[in-house]
Amino acid sequence: MKTKIVLIGLSLLVALLNRVNLSNAATATSVSQYGITWTFSTAREVGQFVNGDWWVVGPVTIINITPAFDGLHNGWESNPAVDNYQGLEAFTYGGGWDASLVPKLPYNAVAGESLLKGVSIPTGETMVTSCRGDCLRTASILTVVSTPPGANVFRPPYMGTTKPLYSTDDLHTELLPTLPSVDVPPTIQSIVDRYKKVQLNHEKGGMGRAIRPQDHMNDYQPENTTDYNNAIMRMMLNDSVETKMPALIQLVQYGIDTGYSILNGQTFPAGGGHQPGHRIVAAFAATMLDITALKAELNTATYFHEDEYIYEGSEGKGLWGEASTESGYWNYIMGLGGSRTQKDPYGYIDGGKCGMEYQLLTVQAHKGEILATILMPSLQSAWNLTRWAITRKYVERWVKNGIWSQSDPCAPFDGVVDNYGKTYGADSTNPGMCILDPDLDYYNGPTDFACQAGKACGRYPEKHTTMIDGGLYPSSFVRDMWDSYYLASTQQLATPSYFKLK
């Protein structure tokens, strides 16, 4: 009995030592990463989280950070907030600069602080005076801890004051599919290189785009979606977990940061084509680490890009377009200005000028994330399933049929603005309905109508079923994964009835 107790005690001790492994700790007066150096007043115990970012045991007095903050550029913050204000760069597009967020040196940092340092991009001999995607070159995170974390511990989220410590031991790798490879998949090292540097996504709008470091990520979000859809899909291939682990670590770290930015108030407001695809990154981390609070938030969230732009139209088909007004929609169609993303107020066809502009910029992002949730169904536990079902309809339709502009009973814009309300546009005698196309054979109601034989009815009949599976920022790897596995994973779904033209 005594021997058994001793063995159990040793097992617990080994488990504890694995969790708190001091082998990555050292003593230093400074640490450096990506050209940024943090200098302390005295030697402190330091080390690196499993993703490579530095930690230091606090309290610690920071006496210097280089490149130095000059009052406008190369700023830094402690525990950045999701609040539309930042202290990294004064001249970001979208405003939000607040010099008071930059602590003064020397700075006494305590456990629970994540220090974010940015390095601004110079233009010639002077800094830029207004920047959108060329504000920061790089950034680095220094986390102050109370005791050394284990060598297998992820860096806690850099924003906010909640600093959970997750370990690679917490990863539910059993949830990852093991599919045979297709095409030429991304290499593990390419994913490590892509995500080893912090992905700054905690601020909203134009300013949030502006502070994305150029050496870390693209400032324009649709360009980022190809990379992480590829990366998440790569984790579903049948090489060993050990082989995938270096990339899995960096990808999950990105998801931790994205997920906790959401828990801190980030909603990634739509902004045309600016913010597709963030949900999948957070869902991946929430699923792999079983982060219950994040799952609960994602289960009910209705503020992501697809929630605002993809909806269920007439006859249950998934359509694209942003909520607007009937008059606003027609003003844009007539060339009188307004948003290019306004949805069809009657729910028949894709919005805007039907299959143009931002729809083409974002659709491949949605294809990738929906494919991931089909191949790895556990991801759906971190999704709003009502919204997921609508996005899935839209993606399936796009891959099979492309732009949707039929059937449509509405008369098209005839090129004469003064004819609005007469030959096309809103029907004043039937509020909420359009003036009907004169080439209709019959119209008995919003879902019971047909065009005359040999005629082309509606606003954009020529666009129907064009751009099949098209759009910008496609991925050949996602395409081949879709072609190889999607139908099998969905058990050869029947073609929805709305694909059949009247």
XYZ file of C-alpha atoms in Angstrom:
502
model
C 0.000 0.000 0.000
C 2.818 2.381 0.943
C 4.595 1.587 -2.339
C 1.427 2.401 -4.305
C 1.059 5.768 -2.537
C 4.687 6.629 -3.307
C 4.215 5.693 -6.978
C 1.044 7.783 -7.239
C 2.879 10.699 -5.615
C 5.752 10.383 -8.075
C 3.320 10.278 -10.988
C 1.654 13.474 -9.820
C 5.050 15.115 -9.356
C 6.138 14.150 -12.872
C 2.872 15.526 -14.285
C 3.390 18.778 -12.382
C 6.957 19.119 -13.594
C 5.812 18.549 -17.156
C 3.239 21.311 -16.708
C 5.702 23.722 -15.056
C 8.940 22.968 -16.808
C 11.663 25.443 -15.945
C 14.025 24.222 -18.633
C 13.180 27.215 -20.824
C 14.036 29.744 -18.096
C 17.181 31.865 -17.863
C 18.304 35.101 -16.200
C 18.835 38.210 -18.308
C 18.780 42.012 -18.210
C 17.091 42.226 -21.617
C 15.245 40.196 -24.247
C 14.934 40.843 -27.971
C 12.524 39.766 -30.705
C 12.023 40.993 -34.286
C 14.382 43.926 -33.777
C 12.678 45.026 -30.542
C 14.649 44.974 -27.272
C 13.207 45.244 -23.758
C 15.786 46.224 -21.095
C 15.292 45.694 -17.347
C 16.806 47.519 -14.383
C 18.176 44.251 -12.982
C 18.580 40.705 -14.187
C 15.268 38.876 -14.186
C 14.148 35.333 -14.858
C 13.003 35.124 -18.484
C 11.898 32.471 -20.931
C 9.738 31.775 -23.942
C 6.238 30.443 -24.291
C 5.685 27.479 -26.558
C 4.988 29.829 -29.491
C 8.335 31.613 -28.997
C 7.175 34.890 -27.411
C 9.018 36.104 -24.298
C 7.917 36.169 -20.685
C 9.600 37.772 -17.679
C 8.936 37.144 -13.994
C 7.574 40.276 -12.353
C 7.464 42.685 -10.828
C 10.050 44.092 -13.202
C 11.218 47.617 -13.973
C 11.600 48.265 -17.690
C 14.109 51.042 -18.273
C 14.352 51.044 -22.056
C 12.573 49.733 -25.157
C 14.080 50.050 -28.617
C 13.327 51.323 -31.172
C 12.400 54.208 -28.901
C 8.998 55.866 -28.804
C 9.456 59.411 -30.127
C 6.112 60.853 -29.100
C 4.337 59.803 -32.302
C 5.852 56.566 -33.594
C 7.121 53.237 -32.233
C 4.608 53.305 -29.405
C 3.680 50.593 -26.923
C 0.844 49.666 -24.593
C 0.067 47.532 -21.571
C -2.908 45.151 -21.909
C -4.380 46.818 -25.023
C -8.135 47.235 -24.927
C -10.714 46.677 -27.649
C -11.862 50.280 -27.546
C -10.885 52.044 -30.810
C -7.910 53.770 -29.213
C -4.257 52.833 -29.544
C -0.790 54.051 -28.599
C 1.278 52.397 -31.319
C 1.319 54.932 -34.165
C 0.000 58.489 -34.316
C -0.970 58.718 -37.962
C -3.090 55.644 -38.535
C -6.013 55.827 -40.908
C -9.213 55.773 -38.886
C -7.835 57.839 -36.019
C -7.822 56.472 -32.495
C -4.354 57.710 -31.533
C -4.019 58.327 -27.780
C -0.539 59.195 -26.511
C -1.668 58.700 -22.915
C -1.810 54.941 -23.579
C 2.000 54.860 -23.914
C 3.490 54.291 -20.439
C 6.447 56.409 -19.386
C 9.827 54.834 -18.760
C 11.050 53.549 -16.405
C 7.916 51.441 -16.075
C 7.165 49.094 -13.200
C 5.349 46.132 -14.721
C 3.586 43.509 -12.640
C 2.342 40.001 -13.277
C -0.723 39.946 -15.495
C 0.524 42.577 -17.942
C 1.032 41.973 -21.642
C 3.216 44.660 -23.159
C 2.679 45.259 -26.884
C 5.391 47.165 -28.735
C 5.050 48.386 -32.309
C 7.703 49.519 -34.766
C 6.513 52.145 -37.231
C 7.447 52.224 -40.917
C 9.553 55.213 -41.967
C 9.111 56.805 -45.379
C 12.377 58.284 -46.540
C 13.778 60.329 -43.682
C 10.439 61.120 -42.083
C 7.605 58.989 -40.822
C 4.412 58.769 -42.799
C 1.800 61.401 -41.964
C -1.155 59.196 -42.854
C -1.051 55.447 -43.196
C -3.519 52.711 -43.906
C -1.675 49.465 -44.519
C 1.866 50.713 -44.035
C 1.845 51.972 -40.443
C 3.705 49.252 -38.526
C 6.595 47.113 -39.707
C 6.556 44.665 -36.813
C 5.391 44.150 -33.237
C 6.312 42.069 -30.220
C 4.677 40.924 -26.982
C 6.404 40.694 -23.599
C 4.265 39.022 -20.931
C 4.892 39.583 -17.223
C 4.215 36.467 -15.141
C 4.303 35.733 -11.414
C 6.091 32.382 -11.782
C 7.787 30.709 -14.725
C 5.241 28.920 -16.935
C 5.962 25.545 -18.444
C 7.800 25.183 -21.705
C 4.633 23.828 -23.322
C 2.380 26.737 -22.283
C 0.825 29.119 -24.786
C 1.223 32.865 -24.364
C -1.928 34.293 -22.771
C -3.988 36.700 -24.903
C -2.163 39.996 -25.302
C -5.243 42.184 -24.943
C -7.383 42.753 -21.855
C -6.709 41.731 -18.276
C -7.784 38.083 -18.377
C -4.654 35.956 -18.813
C -5.503 32.242 -18.983
C -2.636 29.821 -19.502
C -3.332 26.946 -21.868
C -0.930 24.139 -22.583
C -0.258 21.885 -25.543
C -1.366 19.148 -23.129
C -4.861 20.698 -23.334
C -5.101 20.289 -27.105
C -7.809 17.880 -28.229
C -5.809 16.544 -31.123
C -8.120 13.523 -31.307
C -10.661 15.838 -32.964
C -8.434 16.474 -35.979
C -9.391 14.501 -39.095
C -6.729 12.341 -40.749
C -7.458 12.731 -44.437
C -5.127 11.624 -47.223
C -3.374 14.578 -48.812
C -4.548 16.185 -52.029
C -2.852 18.628 -54.393
C 0.327 20.124 -52.916
C -0.559 21.120 -49.338
C 1.170 23.940 -47.479
C 4.291 22.813 -45.662
C 4.313 22.729 -41.892
C 7.219 25.177 -41.857
C 5.358 27.664 -44.061
C 2.522 27.743 -41.517
C 4.960 28.188 -38.640
C 6.635 31.068 -40.463
C 3.283 32.654 -41.327
C 1.907 32.661 -37.768
C 4.885 32.796 -35.416
C 4.598 36.585 -35.303
C 1.646 38.056 -33.429
C -1.429 38.766 -35.557
C -2.862 42.096 -34.356
C -6.638 41.977 -34.675
C -7.949 43.545 -31.476
C -9.082 46.906 -32.845
C -12.014 47.676 -35.120
C -12.533 49.498 -38.396
C -9.948 51.351 -40.433
C -7.628 51.867 -37.488
C -7.673 48.146 -36.743
C -6.578 47.498 -40.305
C -3.901 50.168 -40.105
C -2.059 48.639 -37.126
C -1.684 45.178 -38.636
C 2.124 44.817 -38.874
C 3.311 44.543 -42.447
C 5.909 41.847 -41.683
C 3.290 39.727 -39.895
C 0.118 39.818 -41.965
C -1.744 41.573 -44.749
C -3.589 44.712 -43.760
C -6.515 43.821 -46.048
C -8.341 40.971 -44.349
C -9.543 38.986 -47.407
C -5.880 38.430 -48.277
C -5.335 36.800 -44.866
C -8.207 34.353 -45.189
C -6.507 32.176 -47.807
C -3.578 31.564 -45.471
C -5.508 30.472 -42.430
C -8.078 28.437 -44.323
C -5.109 26.622 -45.858
C -3.462 26.243 -42.452
C -6.550 24.893 -40.693
C -7.218 22.480 -43.552
C -3.578 21.366 -43.429
C -4.100 20.291 -39.814
C -6.715 17.815 -41.086
C -4.321 15.694 -43.145
C -3.070 12.303 -42.061
C 0.498 13.032 -41.017
C 1.217 12.540 -37.320
C 0.249 14.975 -34.601
C 3.938 15.295 -33.750
C 4.681 16.384 -37.316
C 1.840 18.925 -37.291
C 2.458 20.210 -33.765
C 4.809 23.150 -34.601
C 2.223 24.592 -36.991
C -0.697 23.688 -34.721
C 0.914 25.661 -31.884
C 1.197 28.851 -33.934
C -2.287 28.514 -35.375
C -3.902 27.906 -31.981
C -1.979 30.850 -30.512
C -3.511 33.037 -33.210
C -6.913 31.634 -32.306
C -6.399 32.337 -28.594
C -5.665 35.981 -29.380
C -8.595 36.275 -31.784
C -10.964 34.494 -29.419
C -10.120 36.630 -26.421
C -10.347 39.794 -28.481
C -13.935 38.685 -29.164
C -14.529 38.037 -25.461
C -13.165 41.547 -24.838
C -15.659 43.124 -27.234
C -14.251 42.768 -30.756
C -17.043 42.224 -33.277
C -15.147 42.655 -36.552
C -17.702 45.045 -38.075
C -18.364 44.209 -41.696
C -17.077 47.206 -43.658
C -17.740 45.914 -47.177
C -14.961 43.450 -47.895
C -12.807 44.232 -44.905
C -13.548 41.597 -42.288
C -14.514 38.140 -43.572
C -13.296 34.939 -41.998
C -12.387 35.742 -38.388
C -14.896 33.311 -36.907
C -13.092 30.161 -38.052
C -9.806 31.087 -36.345
C -11.518 31.641 -32.985
C -13.655 28.524 -33.412
C -10.580 26.411 -34.118
C -8.861 27.459 -30.881
C -12.091 27.191 -28.880
C -12.573 23.641 -30.139
C -8.982 22.451 -29.820
C -8.705 23.795 -26.246
C -12.372 23.401 -25.268
C -12.675 27.050 -24.194
C -16.260 26.980 -22.939
C -16.721 30.741 -22.561
C -15.570 31.333 -26.118
C -17.753 28.547 -27.465
C -20.752 30.045 -25.697
C -20.053 33.456 -27.229
C -19.591 32.036 -30.716
C -22.763 29.939 -30.389
C -24.910 33.078 -30.218
C -22.800 35.650 -32.094
C -24.514 37.447 -34.976
C -21.969 40.178 -35.635
C -19.457 38.537 -37.978
C -19.108 39.492 -41.633
C -21.206 36.606 -42.922
C -23.965 37.394 -40.412
C -24.390 40.846 -41.932
C -23.907 39.934 -45.591
C -25.367 36.464 -46.098
C -29.060 35.867 -45.597
C -31.873 33.559 -46.593
C -33.839 35.017 -49.468
C -37.063 33.978 -51.144
C -37.473 30.243 -51.649
C -34.831 29.668 -48.966
C -31.765 30.336 -51.067
C -28.617 31.845 -49.569
C -28.057 35.342 -50.961
C -25.454 38.041 -50.502
C -25.932 41.693 -49.574
C -25.971 44.108 -46.657
C -29.187 45.350 -45.056
C -30.321 48.583 -46.676
C -33.448 50.371 -47.858
C -35.404 50.033 -51.062
C -34.553 53.580 -52.112
C -30.885 53.175 -51.183
C -30.623 50.044 -53.292
C -32.151 51.647 -56.378
C -30.079 54.804 -55.982
C -26.941 52.697 -56.255
C -28.291 50.742 -59.226
C -29.094 54.037 -60.980
C -25.565 55.333 -60.365
C -26.587 57.935 -57.774
C -24.105 56.757 -55.150
C -24.359 54.694 -52.010
C -22.984 51.427 -50.737
C -21.958 48.841 -53.318
C -23.038 46.033 -51.009
C -26.760 46.733 -50.583
C -28.875 43.624 -50.738
C -31.820 43.076 -53.033
C -34.757 44.503 -51.026
C -37.042 41.857 -52.542
C -34.862 38.842 -51.726
C -34.541 37.349 -55.221
C -30.949 37.946 -56.338
C -27.479 38.766 -55.056
C -26.995 42.338 -53.930
C -25.274 45.370 -55.368
C -25.001 45.094 -59.124
C -25.253 41.344 -58.706
C -22.009 39.469 -58.324
C -19.602 42.370 -58.297
C -17.237 44.147 -55.943
C -17.117 42.890 -52.385
C -18.989 39.652 -53.001
C -16.086 38.482 -55.138
C -13.597 39.603 -52.494
C -15.132 37.579 -49.671
C -16.810 34.467 -51.035
C -13.727 32.238 -51.085
C -13.116 33.015 -47.408
C -16.563 31.654 -46.610
C -15.998 28.585 -48.768
C -12.880 27.707 -46.775
C -14.466 28.102 -43.365
C -17.581 26.127 -44.271
C -15.445 23.328 -45.706
C -13.442 23.222 -42.453
C -16.608 22.832 -40.386
C -17.830 19.998 -42.609
C -14.554 18.075 -42.544
C -14.131 18.686 -38.803
C -17.706 18.698 -37.431
C -16.576 19.471 -33.876
C -15.924 23.034 -35.079
C -19.672 23.474 -35.311
C -19.807 23.385 -31.495
C -18.194 26.836 -31.623
C -20.568 28.320 -34.202
C -24.000 29.904 -34.347
C -25.663 26.994 -36.111
C -28.521 29.071 -37.505
C -26.039 31.370 -39.159
C -23.846 28.436 -40.175
C -26.720 26.785 -42.049
C -27.422 29.954 -44.042
C -23.751 30.482 -44.886
C -23.477 26.857 -45.936
C -26.435 27.265 -48.329
C -24.793 30.321 -49.818
C -21.406 28.639 -50.244
C -22.868 25.492 -51.783
C -24.860 27.599 -54.217
C -21.795 29.654 -55.151
C -19.613 26.619 -55.783
C -22.323 24.946 -57.872
C -23.982 27.909 -59.593
C -21.990 31.097 -59.007
C -23.903 34.393 -59.186
C -27.626 34.137 -58.517
C -29.889 36.431 -60.528
C -32.827 34.196 -61.517
C -35.739 33.859 -61.196
C -36.445 37.563 -60.763
C -39.743 39.316 -61.528
C -38.367 42.864 -61.188
C -37.968 45.140 -64.191
C -34.375 46.236 -64.826
C -33.013 49.778 -64.704
C -33.531 51.135 -68.224
C -30.802 53.739 -68.043
C -33.178 56.664 -67.478
C -33.205 57.931 -63.914
C -36.482 59.802 -64.453
C -38.253 56.550 -65.179
C -37.797 55.380 -61.583
C -41.177 54.371 -60.201
C -42.607 54.211 -63.720
C -40.856 51.493 -65.726
C -38.647 50.091 -62.991
C -37.902 50.513 -59.284
C -40.264 50.566 -56.313
C -43.937 49.991 -57.041
C -45.850 52.748 -55.243
C -49.112 50.834 -55.694
C -47.685 47.719 -54.032
C -45.413 48.821 -51.156
C -42.425 46.568 -50.611
C -42.552 45.212 -54.160
C -40.829 46.182 -57.384
C -42.345 47.200 -60.683
C -42.690 43.960 -62.595
C -40.786 43.062 -65.732
C -43.141 43.466 -68.720
C -41.776 40.227 -70.187
C -43.290 38.115 -67.428
C -45.753 35.478 -68.614
C -47.639 35.632 -65.336
C -47.253 36.849 -61.780
C -49.510 35.385 -59.098
C -47.361 36.316 -56.130
C -43.778 36.768 -54.872
C -42.908 33.097 -55.418
C -45.330 32.218 -58.202
C -44.323 33.805 -61.492
C -42.648 32.916 -64.773
C -41.021 34.633 -67.717
C -42.331 34.356 -71.261
C -40.690 31.662 -73.327
C -37.610 32.965 -75.094
C -37.458 36.095 -72.935
C -34.907 37.063 -70.265
C -36.644 38.609 -67.269
C -35.286 40.395 -64.254
C -32.571 42.905 -63.489
C -29.421 40.946 -64.411
C -30.462 37.768 -66.239
C -27.199 37.663 -68.169
C -25.217 37.188 -64.952
C -27.039 34.123 -63.703
C -24.728 31.142 -63.071
C -21.638 33.057 -64.131
C -18.497 33.218 -61.968
C -19.092 29.644 -60.761
C -16.807 29.094 -57.741
C -15.058 32.322 -58.712
C -13.846 35.204 -56.640
C -10.584 36.716 -55.505
C -8.090 35.088 -53.115
C -8.911 31.478 -53.997
C -6.885 28.530 -52.735
C -6.056 25.571 -54.963
C -5.565 23.474 -51.819
C -9.033 24.337 -50.479
C -10.481 23.721 -53.940
C -8.968 20.251 -54.126
C -9.996 19.433 -50.544
C -13.538 20.475 -51.460
C -13.559 18.417 -54.636
C -12.124 15.385 -52.864
C -14.032 15.399 -49.592
C -16.970 17.790 -49.416
C -19.650 15.695 -51.079
C -18.520 12.559 -49.285
C -18.597 14.376 -45.946
C -22.102 15.708 -46.604
C -23.347 12.298 -47.782
C -23.970 13.385 -51.375
C -26.419 16.190 -50.563
C -29.351 16.488 -52.923
C -29.509 19.615 -55.049
C -31.766 22.113 -53.239
C -35.054 22.807 -55.029
C -34.205 26.446 -55.537
C -31.492 25.502 -58.032
C -34.228 24.468 -60.450
C -35.308 27.368 -62.621
C -38.971 27.900 -63.346
